[in-house]
Amino acid sequence: MEIDPFIFRLSIFILSIFVGYYVVWSVTPSLHTPLMSVTNAISSVIIVGAIIAALAGSSKEIFSSSSIFGYVAIVLAAVNIFGGFLVTQRMLQMYKKKKDKKK
Amino acid sequence: MISSNLSAICYLISGILFILALRGLSSPDTSRQGNYFGMSGMLIAIIVTFLSIGSLSTSLIYVLVLLLLGGTIGAFIAFKIPMTAMPELVAGFHSLVGLAAVFVAIAAFLNPEVFNLGISGKIKLASLIEMSIGAAVGAITFSGSIIAFLKLRGIMSGAPITFLGQHYINLLLGLGIFILIFYLCKTQSANIFWLVIAISFLIGVLLIIPIGGADMPVVISMLNSYSGWAAAGIGFTLENTALIITGALVGSSGAILSYIMCKAMNRSFFSVILGGFGADGSSANSNAQTDKKPVKSGNAEDAAFLMKNASSVIIVPGYGMAVAQAQHALREMVDKLKKNDIKISYAIHPVAGRMPGHMNVLLAEANVPYDEVFELEDINNDFANADVAFVIGANDVTNPIAKTDPKSPIFGMPVLDVEKCKSVLFVKRSLSPGYAGVDNELFYRDNTLMLFADAKKMTEDIVKNLD
């Protein structure tokens, strides 16, 4: 009997939860804030859905009701992607060791 | 146009890059590299999406313009935001992820053909369930995060809002969503779909309003988790591996952080969700303040003298330090002490800031090297050997009553063993209790010297006296 593709996706999902569990426990507590901002940025990969929705309109009808939701979602997700990664980068730049004092 | 097999593999690669991004955070050395992995994962996912659509209509220009618009706004916020406002920022960002999930789900519902989900009015059953769960969780994340944002920002009072039968209403609404999704599957009616989203928005609000300001670290982590599950729900709908992997990662990450925060406050996850903490603290502290116990208070000169003659000093910072913007003055004080060959370390309680790891970021911003900063379990034994503990802006996390009095609301909460130091310097404006509304026994100990002043002003005065 053929296996439903849904089961494959479910397997990926469950295994990723386990990967996430072990990876996140190994994150040092001092980096928990950057962890939250970076998870925020990567969860905005939802933008792929928004792009598909936005580009669905034919050239005659660019703004169908469903593509408008796509356009708005693109803006929301883009704010998150750039904001999330850049603020994480900004935070991580601050973490310095004792030795490399620049001043 | 690239084949769907190739694009699926590319999405898998970006999923793996996201795992590596989180993996990098295991140490500050590798973290920057990890962030680049994350960025490249995102870039791959976006490019592959464009390529897989192939027939690019004129709407491509709009998409790129909007991408750039959102990106500019995001970049602007990222560079402008002060580090003390990180909790609000993260809450705000969560709300955007939630809303984006809702909008993508709506788009998929209105135009299922583009997503290969069947045709409008005859959407595949599994897809319909997945997208309505994604939309519901996304909507809860959105409105919940907005409330958390307003509370953190101080626009809304941090006091818990409770009313009779609150939890039953939440329960009923939650059950209602399941029933509605069931009917949605039977009828495919758009009105029911809208109703599911509307009720979910309402649940998000009702879920967060009873939670007090002190529990915000848990709430932010919890919403972090929700935003992940919403993304995963949409990932199933779109049959997109990158989204499924990311959603699972973010979901479990948020759940672990909530667990760590709950443990650090010795609160069960359920009691946080049910809320109301901090509302009944006022009665407990009023009678505590009536019996006047002797308190030793000193000035900056005494503090400077004590620290100059110490050989090791442990600094215990709390959120109050950040509010007073004292971290840079503190760093100046530490520099002077280091010149006198005094060993300095920082002790951080998991709930020292207003979100997990917040205090570490604030200290890093003030140029404190991260290898001088220690977590509670790593430093707690060192207090007995240290000469001076300098408590600045922290309160509840140093209260020895959490170890001794089973009747205290904070009993069992892990605390820093500050009282074991030879002497304790406690910078505080007054003897008022902290968030938990519990009087701090440490104030009345023989080895405690209270420094009544604003944290920043006191630290600056100490710096002057160290010369």
Coordinates of N, CA and C in Angstrom, one line a residue, chain B residues 133-331:
Chain B
I133 N -6.0 25.3 11.4 CA -5.2 25.3 12.6 C -4.1 26.4 12.5
G134 N -3.4 26.5 11.4 CA -2.4 27.5 11.2 C -2.9 28.9 11.4
A135 N -4.1 29.1 10.8 CA -4.7 30.4 11.0 C -5.1 30.7 12.4
A136 N -5.7 29.7 13.1 CA -6.1 29.9 14.5 C -5.0 30.2 15.4
V137 N -3.9 29.4 15.3 CA -2.7 29.6 16.2 C -2.1 30.9 15.8
G138 N -2.0 31.2 14.5 CA -1.4 32.5 14.1 C -2.2 33.7 14.7
A139 N -3.6 33.6 14.7 CA -4.4 34.7 15.2 C -4.2 34.8 16.7
I140 N -4.1 33.7 17.4 CA -3.8 33.8 18.9 C -2.5 34.4 19.1
T141 N -1.5 34.0 18.3 CA -0.1 34.6 18.5 C -0.2 36.1 18.3
F142 N -0.9 36.5 17.2 CA -1.0 37.9 16.9 C -1.6 38.7 18.0
S143 N -2.8 38.4 18.4 CA -3.5 39.3 19.4 C -2.8 39.1 20.8
G144 N -2.4 37.9 21.1 CA -1.7 37.7 22.4 C -0.4 38.6 22.5
S145 N 0.4 38.6 21.4 CA 1.6 39.3 21.3 C 1.3 40.8 21.4
I146 N 0.2 41.3 20.8 CA -0.1 42.7 20.9 C -0.3 43.1 22.3
I147 N -1.1 42.3 23.1 CA -1.3 42.5 24.5 C 0.0 42.5 25.3
A148 N 0.8 41.5 25.0 CA 2.1 41.4 25.7 C 2.9 42.7 25.4
F149 N 2.9 43.1 24.1 CA 3.7 44.3 23.7 C 3.2 45.5 24.5
L150 N 1.8 45.7 24.6 CA 1.3 46.9 25.2 C 1.6 46.8 26.7
K151 N 1.6 45.6 27.3 CA 1.9 45.6 28.8 C 3.4 45.9 29.0
L152 N 4.3 45.3 28.1 CA 5.7 45.6 28.3 C 6.1 47.0 28.1
R153 N 5.4 47.6 27.1 CA 5.7 49.0 26.7 C 5.1 50.0 27.8
G154 N 4.2 49.4 28.7 CA 3.7 50.3 29.7 C 2.4 51.0 29.2
I155 N 2.0 50.8 28.0 CA 0.8 51.5 27.5 C -0.4 50.9 28.2
M156 N -0.3 49.6 28.5 CA -1.4 48.9 29.3 C -0.8 48.5 30.6
S157 N -1.6 48.6 31.7 CA -1.0 48.3 33.0 C -0.6 46.8 33.1
G158 N 0.5 46.6 33.8 CA 1.0 45.3 33.9 C 0.2 44.4 34.9
A159 N -0.7 45.1 35.6 CA -1.5 44.3 36.5 C -2.4 43.3 35.8
P160 N -2.6 42.1 36.4 CA -3.5 41.1 35.8 C -4.9 41.6 35.8
I161 N -5.6 41.3 34.6 CA -7.0 41.6 34.6 C -7.8 40.3 34.7
T162 N -8.5 40.1 35.8 CA -9.2 38.9 35.9 C -10.7 39.1 36.1
F163 N -11.5 38.2 35.7 CA -12.9 38.3 36.0 C -13.5 36.9 36.2
L164 N -14.7 36.9 36.7 CA -15.3 35.6 37.1 C -15.5 34.7 35.9
G165 N -15.2 33.4 36.0 CA -15.5 32.5 34.9 C -14.6 32.6 33.7
Q166 N -13.5 33.4 33.9 CA -12.5 33.7 32.8 C -12.1 32.4 32.1
H167 N -11.6 31.5 32.9 CA -11.0 30.3 32.3 C -12.1 29.4 31.7
Y168 N -13.3 29.4 32.2 CA -14.3 28.7 31.5 C -14.7 29.3 30.1
I169 N -14.6 30.6 30.1 CA -14.9 31.2 28.8 C -13.8 30.8 27.8
N170 N -12.5 30.9 28.2 CA -11.4 30.5 27.3 C -11.6 29.1 26.9
L171 N -12.0 28.2 27.8 CA -12.2 26.8 27.5 C -13.3 26.6 26.5
L172 N -14.4 27.3 26.7 CA -15.5 27.2 25.8 C -15.2 27.7 24.4
L173 N -14.4 28.8 24.4 CA -14.0 29.4 23.1 C -13.1 28.4 22.3
G174 N -12.2 27.8 23.1 CA -11.3 26.8 22.5 C -12.0 25.7 22.0
L175 N -13.0 25.1 22.7 CA -13.8 24.0 22.2 C -14.6 24.4 21.0
G176 N -15.1 25.7 21.0 CA -15.8 26.2 19.9 C -15.0 26.2 18.6
I177 N -13.7 26.5 18.7 CA -12.9 26.5 17.5 C -12.9 25.1 16.9
F178 N -12.7 24.1 17.8 CA -12.6 22.7 17.2 C -13.9 22.3 16.5
I179 N -15.0 22.7 17.2 CA -16.3 22.4 16.6 C -16.5 23.1 15.2
L180 N -16.1 24.4 15.2 CA -16.2 25.2 14.0 C -15.4 24.6 12.9
I181 N -14.1 24.2 13.2 CA -13.3 23.6 12.2 C -13.9 22.3 11.6
F182 N -14.6 21.6 12.5 CA -15.3 20.4 12.1 C -16.3 20.7 11.1
Y183 N -17.1 21.7 11.4 CA -18.2 22.1 10.5 C -17.6 22.7 9.2
L184 N -16.5 23.4 9.3 CA -15.8 24.0 8.2 C -15.5 22.9 7.2
C185 N -15.0 21.8 7.7 CA -14.6 20.7 6.8 C -15.9 20.1 6.1
K186 N -17.0 20.1 6.8 CA -18.2 19.6 6.2 C -18.8 20.5 5.1
T187 N -18.8 21.8 5.5 CA -19.5 22.7 4.6 C -18.6 23.6 3.7
Q188 N -17.3 23.7 4.0 CA -16.4 24.5 3.3 C -16.9 26.0 3.2
S189 N -17.6 26.4 4.2 CA -18.2 27.7 4.2 C -17.2 28.8 4.6
A190 N -17.1 29.8 3.8 CA -16.1 30.9 4.1 C -16.4 31.6 5.4
N191 N -17.8 31.7 5.7 CA -18.1 32.4 6.9 C -17.6 31.8 8.2
I192 N -17.6 30.4 8.2 CA -17.1 29.7 9.3 C -15.6 29.9 9.5
F193 N -14.9 30.0 8.3 CA -13.5 30.2 8.3 C -13.2 31.6 9.0
W194 N -14.0 32.6 8.6 CA -13.8 33.9 9.2 C -14.0 33.9 10.7
L195 N -15.1 33.1 11.1 CA -15.5 33.0 12.5 C -14.3 32.4 13.3
V196 N -13.7 31.3 12.7 CA -12.6 30.7 13.4 C -11.5 31.7 13.7
I197 N -11.2 32.5 12.7 CA -10.1 33.5 12.9 C -10.5 34.5 13.9
A198 N -11.8 35.0 13.8 CA -12.2 36.0 14.8 C -12.2 35.5 16.2
I199 N -12.6 34.3 16.4 CA -12.6 33.8 17.8 C -11.2 33.6 18.3
S200 N -10.3 33.2 17.4 CA -8.9 33.0 17.8 C -8.3 34.3 18.2
F201 N -8.6 35.4 17.5 CA -8.1 36.7 17.9 C -8.6 37.0 19.4
L202 N -9.8 36.7 19.6 CA -10.4 37.0 20.9 C -9.7 36.1 22.0
I203 N -9.4 34.9 21.7 CA -8.8 34.0 22.7 C -7.4 34.5 23.0
G204 N -6.6 35.0 22.0 CA -5.3 35.6 22.2 C -5.3 36.7 23.2
V205 N -6.3 37.6 23.1 CA -6.5 38.7 24.1 C -6.8 38.1 25.5
L206 N -7.8 37.3 25.5 CA -8.2 36.8 26.8 C -7.2 35.9 27.5
L207 N -6.3 35.3 26.7 CA -5.3 34.4 27.3 C -4.2 35.2 28.0
I208 N -3.9 36.4 27.5 CA -2.7 37.2 28.0 C -3.1 38.2 29.0
I209 N -4.4 38.8 29.0 CA -4.7 39.8 29.9 C -4.6 39.4 31.4
P210 N -4.9 38.1 31.8 CA -4.8 37.9 33.2 C -3.4 37.7 33.7
I211 N -2.4 37.7 32.8 CA -1.0 37.4 33.3 C -0.3 38.7 33.7
G212 N 0.3 38.7 34.9 CA 0.9 39.9 35.4 C 2.2 40.2 34.8
G213 N 2.7 41.4 35.1 CA 3.9 41.9 34.5 C 5.1 41.0 34.9
A214 N 5.1 40.5 36.1 CA 6.3 39.7 36.5 C 6.4 38.4 35.7
D215 N 5.3 37.9 35.1 CA 5.4 36.7 34.4 C 5.7 36.9 32.9
M216 N 6.0 38.1 32.5 CA 6.1 38.4 31.1 C 7.2 37.6 30.4
P217 N 8.4 37.2 31.1 CA 9.4 36.4 30.5 C 8.8 35.1 30.0
V218 N 7.8 34.5 30.8 CA 7.2 33.2 30.4 C 6.3 33.5 29.2
V219 N 5.6 34.6 29.2 CA 4.6 34.9 28.1 C 5.3 35.0 26.8
I220 N 6.4 35.8 26.8 CA 7.1 36.0 25.6 C 7.6 34.7 25.0
S221 N 8.2 33.9 25.9 CA 8.7 32.6 25.4 C 7.6 31.7 24.9
M222 N 6.4 31.8 25.5 CA 5.3 31.0 25.1 C 4.8 31.5 23.7
L223 N 4.7 32.8 23.5 CA 4.3 33.3 22.2 C 5.3 32.9 21.2
N224 N 6.5 32.9 21.5 CA 7.6 32.5 20.6 C 7.3 31.0 20.1
S225 N 6.9 30.2 21.1 CA 6.5 28.8 20.7 C 5.3 28.8 19.8
Y226 N 4.3 29.6 20.2 CA 3.0 29.6 19.3 C 3.3 30.0 17.9
S227 N 4.2 31.0 17.7 CA 4.5 31.5 16.4 C 5.1 30.4 15.6
G228 N 5.9 29.5 16.3 CA 6.5 28.4 15.6 C 5.4 27.4 15.1
W229 N 4.5 27.1 16.0 CA 3.5 26.1 15.7 C 2.6 26.6 14.5
A230 N 2.3 27.9 14.6 CA 1.5 28.5 13.5 C 2.3 28.3 12.2
A231 N 3.6 28.6 12.2 CA 4.4 28.5 10.9 C 4.3 27.0 10.5
A232 N 4.4 26.1 11.4 CA 4.4 24.7 11.0 C 3.1 24.3 10.4
G233 N 2.0 24.8 11.0 CA 0.6 24.5 10.4 C 0.6 25.0 9.0
I234 N 1.0 26.2 8.7 CA 1.0 26.7 7.3 C 2.0 25.8 6.5
G235 N 3.1 25.4 7.1 CA 4.0 24.5 6.4 C 3.4 23.3 5.8
F236 N 2.5 22.7 6.7 CA 1.8 21.5 6.2 C 0.9 21.8 5.1
T237 N 0.2 22.9 5.2 CA -0.7 23.3 4.1 C 0.0 23.5 2.8
L238 N 1.1 24.2 2.9 CA 1.9 24.5 1.6 C 2.8 23.3 1.2
E239 N 2.8 22.3 2.0 CA 3.7 21.1 1.8 C 5.1 21.6 1.6
N240 N 5.6 22.5 2.5 CA 6.9 23.1 2.4 C 7.8 22.6 3.5
T241 N 8.8 21.9 3.2 CA 9.7 21.3 4.2 C 10.4 22.4 5.1
A242 N 10.8 23.5 4.4 CA 11.6 24.5 5.2 C 10.7 25.1 6.3
L243 N 9.4 25.3 6.0 CA 8.5 25.8 7.0 C 8.2 24.8 8.1
I244 N 8.0 23.6 7.7 CA 7.7 22.6 8.7 C 8.9 22.4 9.7
I245 N 10.1 22.4 9.1 CA 11.3 22.2 10.0 C 11.4 23.5 10.9
T246 N 11.3 24.6 10.3 CA 11.5 25.9 11.1 C 10.4 26.0 12.2
G247 N 9.2 25.6 11.8 CA 8.1 25.7 12.7 C 8.3 24.8 13.9
A248 N 8.8 23.6 13.7 CA 9.1 22.7 14.7 C 10.3 23.2 15.6
L249 N 11.3 23.7 15.0 CA 12.4 24.3 15.7 C 12.0 25.4 16.7
V250 N 11.3 26.4 16.1 CA 10.9 27.5 16.8 C 9.9 27.1 17.9
G251 N 9.0 26.2 17.6 CA 8.0 25.8 18.6 C 8.7 25.1 19.8
S252 N 9.6 24.3 19.5 CA 10.3 23.6 20.7 C 11.2 24.6 21.4
S253 N 11.8 25.5 20.7 CA 12.7 26.5 21.3 C 11.9 27.3 22.3
G254 N 10.7 27.8 21.9 CA 9.9 28.6 22.8 C 9.4 27.8 24.0
A255 N 9.1 26.6 23.7 CA 8.6 25.7 24.8 C 9.7 25.5 25.8
I256 N 10.9 25.3 25.4 CA 12.0 25.1 26.3 C 12.3 26.3 27.1
L257 N 12.2 27.5 26.4 CA 12.5 28.7 27.2 C 11.4 29.0 28.2
S258 N 10.2 28.7 27.9 CA 9.1 28.9 28.9 C 9.3 28.0 30.1
Y259 N 9.8 26.8 29.8 CA 10.0 25.8 30.9 C 11.2 26.4 31.8
I260 N 12.3 26.8 31.1 CA 13.4 27.4 31.9 C 12.9 28.5 32.8
M261 N 12.1 29.4 32.2 CA 11.7 30.6 32.9 C 10.8 30.2 34.1
C262 N 9.8 29.3 33.9 CA 9.0 28.8 34.9 C 9.8 28.2 36.1
K263 N 10.8 27.4 35.7 CA 11.6 26.8 36.7 C 12.3 27.8 37.6
A264 N 12.8 28.8 36.9 CA 13.6 29.9 37.5 C 12.7 30.7 38.5
M265 N 11.4 30.7 38.3 CA 10.6 31.4 39.2 C 9.8 30.5 40.1
N266 N 10.1 29.2 40.0 CA 9.4 28.2 40.7 C 7.9 28.2 40.6
R267 N 7.5 28.4 39.4 CA 6.0 28.5 39.1 C 5.7 27.4 38.1
S268 N 4.6 26.8 38.3 CA 4.2 25.8 37.3 C 3.6 26.5 36.1
F269 N 3.8 25.9 35.0 CA 3.3 26.5 33.7 C 1.9 26.9 33.8
F270 N 1.1 26.0 34.4 CA -0.4 26.2 34.5 C -0.7 27.5 35.4
S271 N 0.0 27.6 36.5 CA -0.3 28.8 37.3 C 0.0 30.1 36.6
V272 N 1.0 30.1 35.7 CA 1.3 31.3 35.0 C 0.2 31.5 34.0
I273 N -0.2 30.5 33.3 CA -1.3 30.6 32.2 C -2.6 31.1 32.9
L274 N -2.9 30.6 34.1 CA -4.1 31.0 34.7 C -4.0 32.4 35.3
G275 N -2.8 32.8 35.5 CA -2.6 34.2 35.8 C -3.0 34.7 37.2
G276 N -3.0 36.0 37.3 CA -3.4 36.6 38.6 C -2.2 36.8 39.6
F277 N -1.0 36.4 39.2 CA 0.1 36.5 40.1 C 0.5 38.0 40.3
G278 N 0.8 38.4 41.6 CA 1.2 39.8 41.8 C 0.0 40.6 42.2
A279 N -1.2 40.1 42.1 CA -2.4 40.9 42.4 C -2.7 41.0 43.9
D280 N -2.3 39.9 44.6 CA -2.6 39.8 46.0 C -1.4 40.1 46.9
G281 N -0.3 40.7 46.3 CA 0.9 40.9 47.0 C 0.8 42.1 48.0
S282 N -0.1 43.0 47.8 CA -0.1 44.2 48.6 C -0.4 44.0 50.0
S283 N -1.2 43.0 50.3 CA -1.6 42.8 51.7 C -0.4 42.2 52.5
A284 N 0.4 41.3 51.8 CA 1.5 40.7 52.4 C 2.6 41.6 52.8
N285 N 2.8 42.6 52.0 CA 4.0 43.5 52.4 C 3.6 44.6 53.4
S286 N 2.3 44.9 53.5 CA 1.9 46.0 54.4 C 2.2 45.6 55.8
N287 N 1.9 44.4 56.2 CA 2.1 44.0 57.6 C 3.6 43.7 57.8
A288 N 4.3 43.4 56.7 CA 5.8 43.2 56.9 C 6.5 44.5 57.2
Q289 N 6.0 45.6 56.7 CA 6.7 46.8 56.9 C 6.3 47.4 58.3
T290 N 5.3 46.9 58.9 CA 4.9 47.6 60.2 C 5.9 47.2 61.3
D291 N 6.4 46.0 61.3 CA 7.4 45.7 62.3 C 8.8 46.2 61.9
K292 N 9.2 47.2 62.5 CA 10.4 47.9 62.0 C 11.6 47.1 62.5
K293 N 12.4 46.6 61.6 CA 13.6 45.9 62.0 C 14.8 46.9 61.7
P294 N 15.9 46.8 62.4 CA 17.0 47.7 62.2 C 17.6 47.4 60.8
V295 N 17.9 48.5 60.2 CA 18.6 48.4 58.9 C 19.9 49.2 58.9
K296 N 21.0 48.7 58.4 CA 22.2 49.5 58.3 C 22.2 50.1 57.0
S297 N 22.4 51.4 57.0 CA 22.5 52.1 55.7 C 23.8 52.9 55.6
G298 N 24.3 53.0 54.5 CA 25.6 53.6 54.3 C 25.6 54.5 53.1
N299 N 26.8 55.1 52.8 CA 26.8 56.0 51.6 C 27.9 55.5 50.7
A300 N 28.1 56.3 49.6 CA 29.0 55.9 48.6 C 30.5 55.7 49.1
E301 N 30.8 56.5 50.1 CA 32.2 56.4 50.6 C 32.4 55.1 51.3
D302 N 31.4 54.7 52.1 CA 31.5 53.4 52.8 C 31.6 52.2 51.8
A303 N 30.8 52.3 50.7 CA 30.8 51.3 49.7 C 32.2 51.2 49.0
A304 N 32.7 52.4 48.7 CA 34.0 52.4 48.0 C 35.1 51.8 48.9
F305 N 35.0 52.2 50.1 CA 36.0 51.7 51.1 C 36.0 50.2 51.2
L306 N 34.8 49.6 51.3 CA 34.6 48.2 51.4 C 35.1 47.5 50.2
M307 N 34.8 48.0 49.0 CA 35.2 47.3 47.8 C 36.7 47.4 47.5
K308 N 37.2 48.6 47.9 CA 38.7 48.8 47.7 C 39.5 47.8 48.5
N309 N 39.0 47.4 49.6 CA 39.7 46.5 50.5 C 39.4 45.0 50.3
A310 N 38.5 44.8 49.3 CA 38.1 43.4 49.1 C 39.1 42.8 48.1
S311 N 39.1 41.5 48.1 CA 39.9 40.8 47.0 C 39.1 40.2 45.9
S312 N 37.8 40.0 46.2 CA 36.9 39.6 45.1 C 35.5 40.2 45.4
V313 N 34.9 40.6 44.3 CA 33.6 41.3 44.3 C 32.7 40.6 43.3
I314 N 31.5 40.2 43.8 CA 30.5 39.7 42.8 C 29.4 40.7 42.6
I315 N 29.1 41.0 41.4 CA 28.0 42.0 41.1 C 26.8 41.2 40.7
V316 N 25.7 41.6 41.4 CA 24.4 41.0 41.1 C 23.5 42.0 40.5
P317 N 23.4 42.1 39.1 CA 22.5 43.1 38.5 C 21.1 42.6 38.3
G318 N 20.2 43.5 38.3 CA 18.8 43.2 38.0 C 18.2 44.2 37.0
Y319 N 16.9 44.0 36.7 CA 16.3 44.9 35.7 C 16.4 46.3 36.2
G320 N 16.3 46.6 37.5 CA 16.3 47.9 38.0 C 17.6 48.7 37.5
M321 N 18.7 48.0 37.4 CA 19.9 48.6 36.9 C 19.7 49.1 35.5
A322 N 19.0 48.3 34.7 CA 18.8 48.7 33.3 C 17.8 49.9 33.2
V323 N 16.8 49.9 34.1 CA 15.9 51.0 34.1 C 16.6 52.3 34.4
A324 N 17.5 52.2 35.4 CA 18.2 53.4 35.8 C 19.4 53.7 34.9
Q325 N 19.6 52.9 33.8 CA 20.6 53.1 32.9 C 22.0 53.2 33.6
A326 N 22.2 52.3 34.6 CA 23.4 52.4 35.4 C 24.5 51.5 34.9
Q327 N 24.2 50.7 33.8 CA 25.2 49.7 33.4 C 26.6 50.3 33.0
H328 N 26.6 51.5 32.4 CA 27.8 52.1 31.9 C 28.6 52.6 33.1
A329 N 27.9 53.2 34.1 CA 28.6 53.6 35.3 C 29.1 52.4 36.1
L330 N 28.4 51.4 36.0 CA 28.8 50.1 36.7 C 30.1 49.6 36.1
R331 N 30.2 49.6 34.8 CA 31.3 49.2 34.1 C 32.6 50.0 34.5

